[in-house]
Short mmCIF file of C-alpha atoms and ligand atoms in Angstrom, two decimals:
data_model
loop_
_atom_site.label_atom_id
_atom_site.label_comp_id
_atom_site.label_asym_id
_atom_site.label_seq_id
_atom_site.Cartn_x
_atom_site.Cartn_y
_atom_site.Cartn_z
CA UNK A 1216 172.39 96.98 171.02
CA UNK A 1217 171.90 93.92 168.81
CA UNK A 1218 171.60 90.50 170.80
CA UNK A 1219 174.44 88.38 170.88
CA UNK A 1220 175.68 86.09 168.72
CA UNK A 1221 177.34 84.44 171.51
CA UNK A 1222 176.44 84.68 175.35
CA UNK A 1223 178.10 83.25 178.33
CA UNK A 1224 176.18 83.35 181.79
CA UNK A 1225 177.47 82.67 185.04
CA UNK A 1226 179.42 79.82 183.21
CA UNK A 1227 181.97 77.51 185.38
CA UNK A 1228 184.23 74.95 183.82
CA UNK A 1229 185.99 72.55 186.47
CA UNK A 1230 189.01 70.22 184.49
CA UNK A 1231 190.51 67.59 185.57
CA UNK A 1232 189.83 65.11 188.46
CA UNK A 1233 190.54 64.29 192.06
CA UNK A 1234 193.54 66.14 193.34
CA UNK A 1235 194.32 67.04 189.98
CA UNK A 1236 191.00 69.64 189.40
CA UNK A 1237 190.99 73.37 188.63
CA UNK A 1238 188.71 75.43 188.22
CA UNK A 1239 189.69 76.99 184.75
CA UNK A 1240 185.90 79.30 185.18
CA UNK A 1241 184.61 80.54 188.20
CA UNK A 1242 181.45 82.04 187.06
CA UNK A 1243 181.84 83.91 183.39
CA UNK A 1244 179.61 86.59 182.06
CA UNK A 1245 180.85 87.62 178.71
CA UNK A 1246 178.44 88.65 175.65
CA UNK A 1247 179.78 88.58 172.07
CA UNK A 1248 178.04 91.24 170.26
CA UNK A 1249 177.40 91.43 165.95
CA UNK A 1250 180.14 94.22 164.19
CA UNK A 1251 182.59 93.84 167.20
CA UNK A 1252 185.96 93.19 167.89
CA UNK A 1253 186.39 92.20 171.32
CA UNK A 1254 189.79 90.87 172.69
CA UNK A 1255 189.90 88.55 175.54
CA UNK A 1256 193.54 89.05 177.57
CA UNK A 1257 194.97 87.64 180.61
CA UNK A 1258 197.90 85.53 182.06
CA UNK A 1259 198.67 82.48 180.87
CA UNK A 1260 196.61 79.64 182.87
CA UNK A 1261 194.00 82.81 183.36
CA UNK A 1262 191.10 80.54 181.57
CA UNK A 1263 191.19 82.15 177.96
CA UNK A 1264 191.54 79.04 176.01
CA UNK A 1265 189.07 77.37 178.38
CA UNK A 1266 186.38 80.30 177.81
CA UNK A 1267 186.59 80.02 174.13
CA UNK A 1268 186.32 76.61 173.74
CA UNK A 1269 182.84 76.78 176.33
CA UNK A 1270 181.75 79.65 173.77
CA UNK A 1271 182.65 77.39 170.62
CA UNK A 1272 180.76 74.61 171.82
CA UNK A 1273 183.76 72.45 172.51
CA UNK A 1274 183.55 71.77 175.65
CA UNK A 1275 180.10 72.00 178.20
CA UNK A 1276 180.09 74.03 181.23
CA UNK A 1277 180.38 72.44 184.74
CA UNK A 1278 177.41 74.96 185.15
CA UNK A 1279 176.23 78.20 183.71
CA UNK A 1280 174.90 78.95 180.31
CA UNK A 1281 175.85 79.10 177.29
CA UNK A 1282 173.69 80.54 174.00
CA UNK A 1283 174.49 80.86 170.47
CA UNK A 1284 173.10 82.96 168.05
CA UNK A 1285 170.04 82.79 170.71
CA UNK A 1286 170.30 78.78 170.87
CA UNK A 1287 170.50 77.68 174.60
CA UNK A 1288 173.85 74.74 174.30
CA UNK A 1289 172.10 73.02 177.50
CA UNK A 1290 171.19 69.74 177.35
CA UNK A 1291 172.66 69.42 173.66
CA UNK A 1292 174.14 66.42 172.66
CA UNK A 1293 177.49 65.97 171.18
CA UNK A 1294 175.61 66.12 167.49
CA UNK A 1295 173.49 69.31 168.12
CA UNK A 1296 176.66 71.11 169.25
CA UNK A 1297 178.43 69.94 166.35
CA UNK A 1298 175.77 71.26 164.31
CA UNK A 1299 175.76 74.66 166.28
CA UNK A 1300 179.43 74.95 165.74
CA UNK A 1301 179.03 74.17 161.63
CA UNK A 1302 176.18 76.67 161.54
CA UNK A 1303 177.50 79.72 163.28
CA UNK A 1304 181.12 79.85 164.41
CA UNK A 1305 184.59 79.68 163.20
CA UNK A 1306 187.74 78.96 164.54
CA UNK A 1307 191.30 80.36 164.05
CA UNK A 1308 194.03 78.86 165.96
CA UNK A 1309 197.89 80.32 166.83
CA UNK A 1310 199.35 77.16 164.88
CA UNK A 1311 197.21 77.53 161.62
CA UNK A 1312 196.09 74.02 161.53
CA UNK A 1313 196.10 73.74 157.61
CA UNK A 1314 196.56 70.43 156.20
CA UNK A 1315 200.20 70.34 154.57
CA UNK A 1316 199.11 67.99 151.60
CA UNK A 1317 195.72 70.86 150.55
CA UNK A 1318 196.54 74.52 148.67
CA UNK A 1319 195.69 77.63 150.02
CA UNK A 1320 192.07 76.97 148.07
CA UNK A 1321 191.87 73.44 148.96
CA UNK A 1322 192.20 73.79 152.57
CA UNK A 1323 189.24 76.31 152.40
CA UNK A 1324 187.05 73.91 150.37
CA UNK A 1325 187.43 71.57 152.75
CA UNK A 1326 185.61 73.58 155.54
CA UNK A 1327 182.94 73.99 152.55
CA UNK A 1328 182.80 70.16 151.80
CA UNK A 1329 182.61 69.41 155.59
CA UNK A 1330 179.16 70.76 155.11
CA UNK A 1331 177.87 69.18 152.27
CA UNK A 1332 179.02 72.34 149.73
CA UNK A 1333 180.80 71.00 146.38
CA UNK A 1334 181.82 71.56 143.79
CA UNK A 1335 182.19 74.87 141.43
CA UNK A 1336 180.39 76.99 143.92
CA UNK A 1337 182.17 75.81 146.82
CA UNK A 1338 185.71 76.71 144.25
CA UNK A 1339 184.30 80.18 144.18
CA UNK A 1340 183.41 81.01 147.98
CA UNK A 1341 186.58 79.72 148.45
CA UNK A 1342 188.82 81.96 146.17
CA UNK A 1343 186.23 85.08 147.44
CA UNK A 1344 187.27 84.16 150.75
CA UNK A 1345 190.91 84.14 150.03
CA UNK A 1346 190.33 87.46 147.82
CA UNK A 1347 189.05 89.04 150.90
CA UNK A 1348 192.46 88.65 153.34
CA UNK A 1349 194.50 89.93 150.12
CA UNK A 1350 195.69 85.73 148.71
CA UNK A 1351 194.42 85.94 145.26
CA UNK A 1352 198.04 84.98 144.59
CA UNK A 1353 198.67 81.40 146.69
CA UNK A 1354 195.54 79.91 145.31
CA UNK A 1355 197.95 77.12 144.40
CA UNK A 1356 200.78 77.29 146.95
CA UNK A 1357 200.79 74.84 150.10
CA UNK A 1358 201.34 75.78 153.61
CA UNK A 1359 204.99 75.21 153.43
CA UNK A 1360 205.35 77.09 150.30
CA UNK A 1361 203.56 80.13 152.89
CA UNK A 1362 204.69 82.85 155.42
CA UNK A 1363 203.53 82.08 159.08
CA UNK A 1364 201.77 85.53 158.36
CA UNK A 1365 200.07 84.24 155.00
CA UNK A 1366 199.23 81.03 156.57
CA UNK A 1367 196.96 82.48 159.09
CA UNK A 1368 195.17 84.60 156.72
CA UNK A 1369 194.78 81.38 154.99
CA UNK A 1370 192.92 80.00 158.23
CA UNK A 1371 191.13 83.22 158.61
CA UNK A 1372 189.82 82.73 155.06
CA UNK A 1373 188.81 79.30 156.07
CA UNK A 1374 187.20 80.81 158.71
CA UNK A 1375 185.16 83.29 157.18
CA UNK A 1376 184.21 81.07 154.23
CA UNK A 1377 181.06 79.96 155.29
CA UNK A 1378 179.93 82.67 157.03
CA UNK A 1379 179.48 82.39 160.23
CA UNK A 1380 178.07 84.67 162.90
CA UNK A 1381 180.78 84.06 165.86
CA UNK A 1382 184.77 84.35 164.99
CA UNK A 1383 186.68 82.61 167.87
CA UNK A 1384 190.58 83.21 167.57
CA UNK A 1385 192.94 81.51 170.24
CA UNK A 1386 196.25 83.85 170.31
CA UNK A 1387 196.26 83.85 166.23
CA UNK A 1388 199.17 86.44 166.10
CA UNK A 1389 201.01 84.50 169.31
CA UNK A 1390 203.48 82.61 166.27
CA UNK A 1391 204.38 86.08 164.25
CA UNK A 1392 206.37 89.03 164.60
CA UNK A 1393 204.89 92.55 165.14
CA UNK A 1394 204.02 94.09 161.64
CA UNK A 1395 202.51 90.58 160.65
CA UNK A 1396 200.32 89.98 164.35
CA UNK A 1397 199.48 94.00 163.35
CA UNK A 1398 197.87 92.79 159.79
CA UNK A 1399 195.91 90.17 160.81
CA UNK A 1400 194.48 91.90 163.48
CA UNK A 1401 193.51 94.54 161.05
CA UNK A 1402 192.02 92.02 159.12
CA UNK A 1403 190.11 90.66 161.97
CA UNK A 1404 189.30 93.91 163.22
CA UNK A 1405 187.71 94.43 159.41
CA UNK A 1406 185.89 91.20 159.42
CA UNK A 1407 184.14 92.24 162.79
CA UNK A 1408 183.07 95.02 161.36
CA UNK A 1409 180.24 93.23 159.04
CA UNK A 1410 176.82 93.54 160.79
CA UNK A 1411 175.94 90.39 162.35
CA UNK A 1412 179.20 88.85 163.00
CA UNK A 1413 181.15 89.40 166.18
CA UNK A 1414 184.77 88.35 166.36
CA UNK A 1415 186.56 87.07 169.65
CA UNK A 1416 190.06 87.37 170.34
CA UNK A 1417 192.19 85.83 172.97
CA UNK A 1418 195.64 87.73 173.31
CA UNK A 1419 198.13 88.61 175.68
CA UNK A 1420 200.10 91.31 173.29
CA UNK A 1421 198.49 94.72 174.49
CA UNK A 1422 199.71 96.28 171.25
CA UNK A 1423 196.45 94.43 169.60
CA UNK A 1424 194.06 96.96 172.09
CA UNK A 1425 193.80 99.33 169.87
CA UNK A 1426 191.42 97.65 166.90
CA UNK A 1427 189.44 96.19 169.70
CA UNK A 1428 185.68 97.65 170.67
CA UNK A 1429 186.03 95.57 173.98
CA UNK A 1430 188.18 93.88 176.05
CA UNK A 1431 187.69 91.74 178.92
CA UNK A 1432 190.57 90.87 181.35
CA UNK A 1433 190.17 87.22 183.26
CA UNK A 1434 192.03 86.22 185.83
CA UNK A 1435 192.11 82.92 187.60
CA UNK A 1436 189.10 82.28 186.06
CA UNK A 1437 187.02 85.06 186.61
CA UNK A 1438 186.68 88.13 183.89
CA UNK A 1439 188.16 90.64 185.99
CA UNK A 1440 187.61 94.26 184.11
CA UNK A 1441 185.66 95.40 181.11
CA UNK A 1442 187.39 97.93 179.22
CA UNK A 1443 185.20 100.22 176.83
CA UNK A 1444 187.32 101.48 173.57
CA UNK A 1445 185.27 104.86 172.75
CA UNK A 1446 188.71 105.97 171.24
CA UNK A 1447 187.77 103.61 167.69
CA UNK A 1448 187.23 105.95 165.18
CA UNK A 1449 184.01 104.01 164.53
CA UNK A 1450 182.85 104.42 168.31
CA UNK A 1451 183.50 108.18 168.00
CA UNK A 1452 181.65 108.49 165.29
CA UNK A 1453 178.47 106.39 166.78
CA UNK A 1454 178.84 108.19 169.99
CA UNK A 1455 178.13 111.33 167.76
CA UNK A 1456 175.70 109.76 166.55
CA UNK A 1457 176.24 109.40 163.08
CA UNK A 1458 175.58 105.66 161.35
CA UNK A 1459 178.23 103.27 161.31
P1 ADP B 1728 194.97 80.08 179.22
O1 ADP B 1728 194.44 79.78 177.86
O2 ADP B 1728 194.49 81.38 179.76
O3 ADP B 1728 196.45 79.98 179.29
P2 ADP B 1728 193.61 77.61 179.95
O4 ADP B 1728 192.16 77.90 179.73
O5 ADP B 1728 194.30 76.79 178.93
O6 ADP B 1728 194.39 78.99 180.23
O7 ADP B 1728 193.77 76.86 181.34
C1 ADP B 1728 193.14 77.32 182.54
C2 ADP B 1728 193.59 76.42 183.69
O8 ADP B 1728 193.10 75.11 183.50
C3 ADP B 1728 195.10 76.29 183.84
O9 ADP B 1728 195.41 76.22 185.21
C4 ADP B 1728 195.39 74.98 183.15
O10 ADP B 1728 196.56 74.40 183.69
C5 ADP B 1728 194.17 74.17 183.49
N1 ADP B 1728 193.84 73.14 182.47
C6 ADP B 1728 193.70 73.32 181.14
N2 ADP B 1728 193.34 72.17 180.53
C7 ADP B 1728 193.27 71.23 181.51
C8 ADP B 1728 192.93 69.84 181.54
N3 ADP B 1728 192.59 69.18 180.42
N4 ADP B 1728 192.96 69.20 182.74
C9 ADP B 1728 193.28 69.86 183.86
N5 ADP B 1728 193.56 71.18 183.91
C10 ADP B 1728 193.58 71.86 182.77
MG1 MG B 1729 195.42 79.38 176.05
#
């Protein structure tokens, strides 16, 4: 198997202070592997949203390790994990975070121009990114002139648009109803199937299981169960051994 594009080791995360701490991790292994889906699930307060944000760089482990795309986080400053995070991951989040004022295009250049990219090439990664979760048509339209469902494919065109090796999602079907949450995952599920990206999934709707390669159950803190998905038609097929 490939290496990871993300890697968790033995990673804690206490919040809070005095009488108020928890310990959201108690000691996380979790690998994140290139042309997989995996799906994180658990019950709310479990330590999903805690997890991804250690994985995405947003927050440093009370101890453990963290590497991405081979990088070792420790001992980064606030700058070189900022630069980690630009350089290989992207986030999509259950509440779209688009900016109201910014089109469906703009709000994808901006995730260009945050990283120096302007102009008319930056214009055409972003309408290729938009192509590629099916919004050709709401170049021009603004969030509120958008579906929750169209939204977040907006964000996961944002997402994908400069290309990063790590997809982190926080619950990104938690907001929609069952044939939209279906879509997106599909589109997800398609995204993680490009060699050399891996996409992450937090989720507490079971119904998402089946596009997933992986999933990893945490509870209070600690990942609980690995489930295997050999049932993909893609595992079948590489358990037959037959390229993917
Ligand atoms: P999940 O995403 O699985 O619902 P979280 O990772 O958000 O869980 O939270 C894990 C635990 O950490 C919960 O008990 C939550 O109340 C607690 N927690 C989250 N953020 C903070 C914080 N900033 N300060 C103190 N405790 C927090
Ligand atoms: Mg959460």
């Amino acid at each position: 198997m490939s290496d990871p594009v993300l890697e968790a080791k033995g990673v804690a995360k206490v919040l809070g202070h005095g009488a108020g701490e928890v310990h959201a991790l108690r000691g996380v292994d979790l690998s994140l592997h290139g042309g997989e889906l995996t799906l994180l699930m658990g019950p709310s307060g479990s330590g999903k949203t805690t997890l991804l944000s250690v994985l995405g760089c947003m927050l440093a482990p009370t101890s453990g390790t963290v590497h991405v795309c081979g990088h070792p986080t420790e001992n980064a400053g606030a700058e070189r994990l900022a630069e980690l995070r630009r350089n290989h991951i992207g986030f999509i989040f259950q509440s779209y975070h688009l900016f109201p004022t910014l089109t469906a295009a703009e709000n994808i250049q901006l995730a260009l121009d945050v990283r120096g990219e302007q102009g008319e090439k930056a214009r055409a990664r972003a309408l290729d990114a938009l192509a590629r979760v099916g919004l050709s048509h709401k170049i021009k339209s603004y969030p509120r002139e958008m579906s929750g469902g169209e939204q977040q494919r907006v964000a996961i065109a944002r997402a994908i648009v400069s290309d990063p090796s790590a997809i982190l999602a926080d619950e990104p079907t938690a907001a929609l109803d069952s044939e939209n949450g279906q879509a997106i995952m599909g589109i997800l599920a398609d995204i993680a199937r490009e060699p050399g990206r891996g996409v992450l999934v937090v989720t507490h709707d079971s119904r998402l299981s089946t596009f997933a390669d992986r999933i990893h159950h945490i509870e209070d803190g600690r990942i609980v169960r690995v489930e295997e998905n050999s049932a993909r038609p893609e595992n079948l097929r590489a358990a037959a051994g037959a390229p993917r």
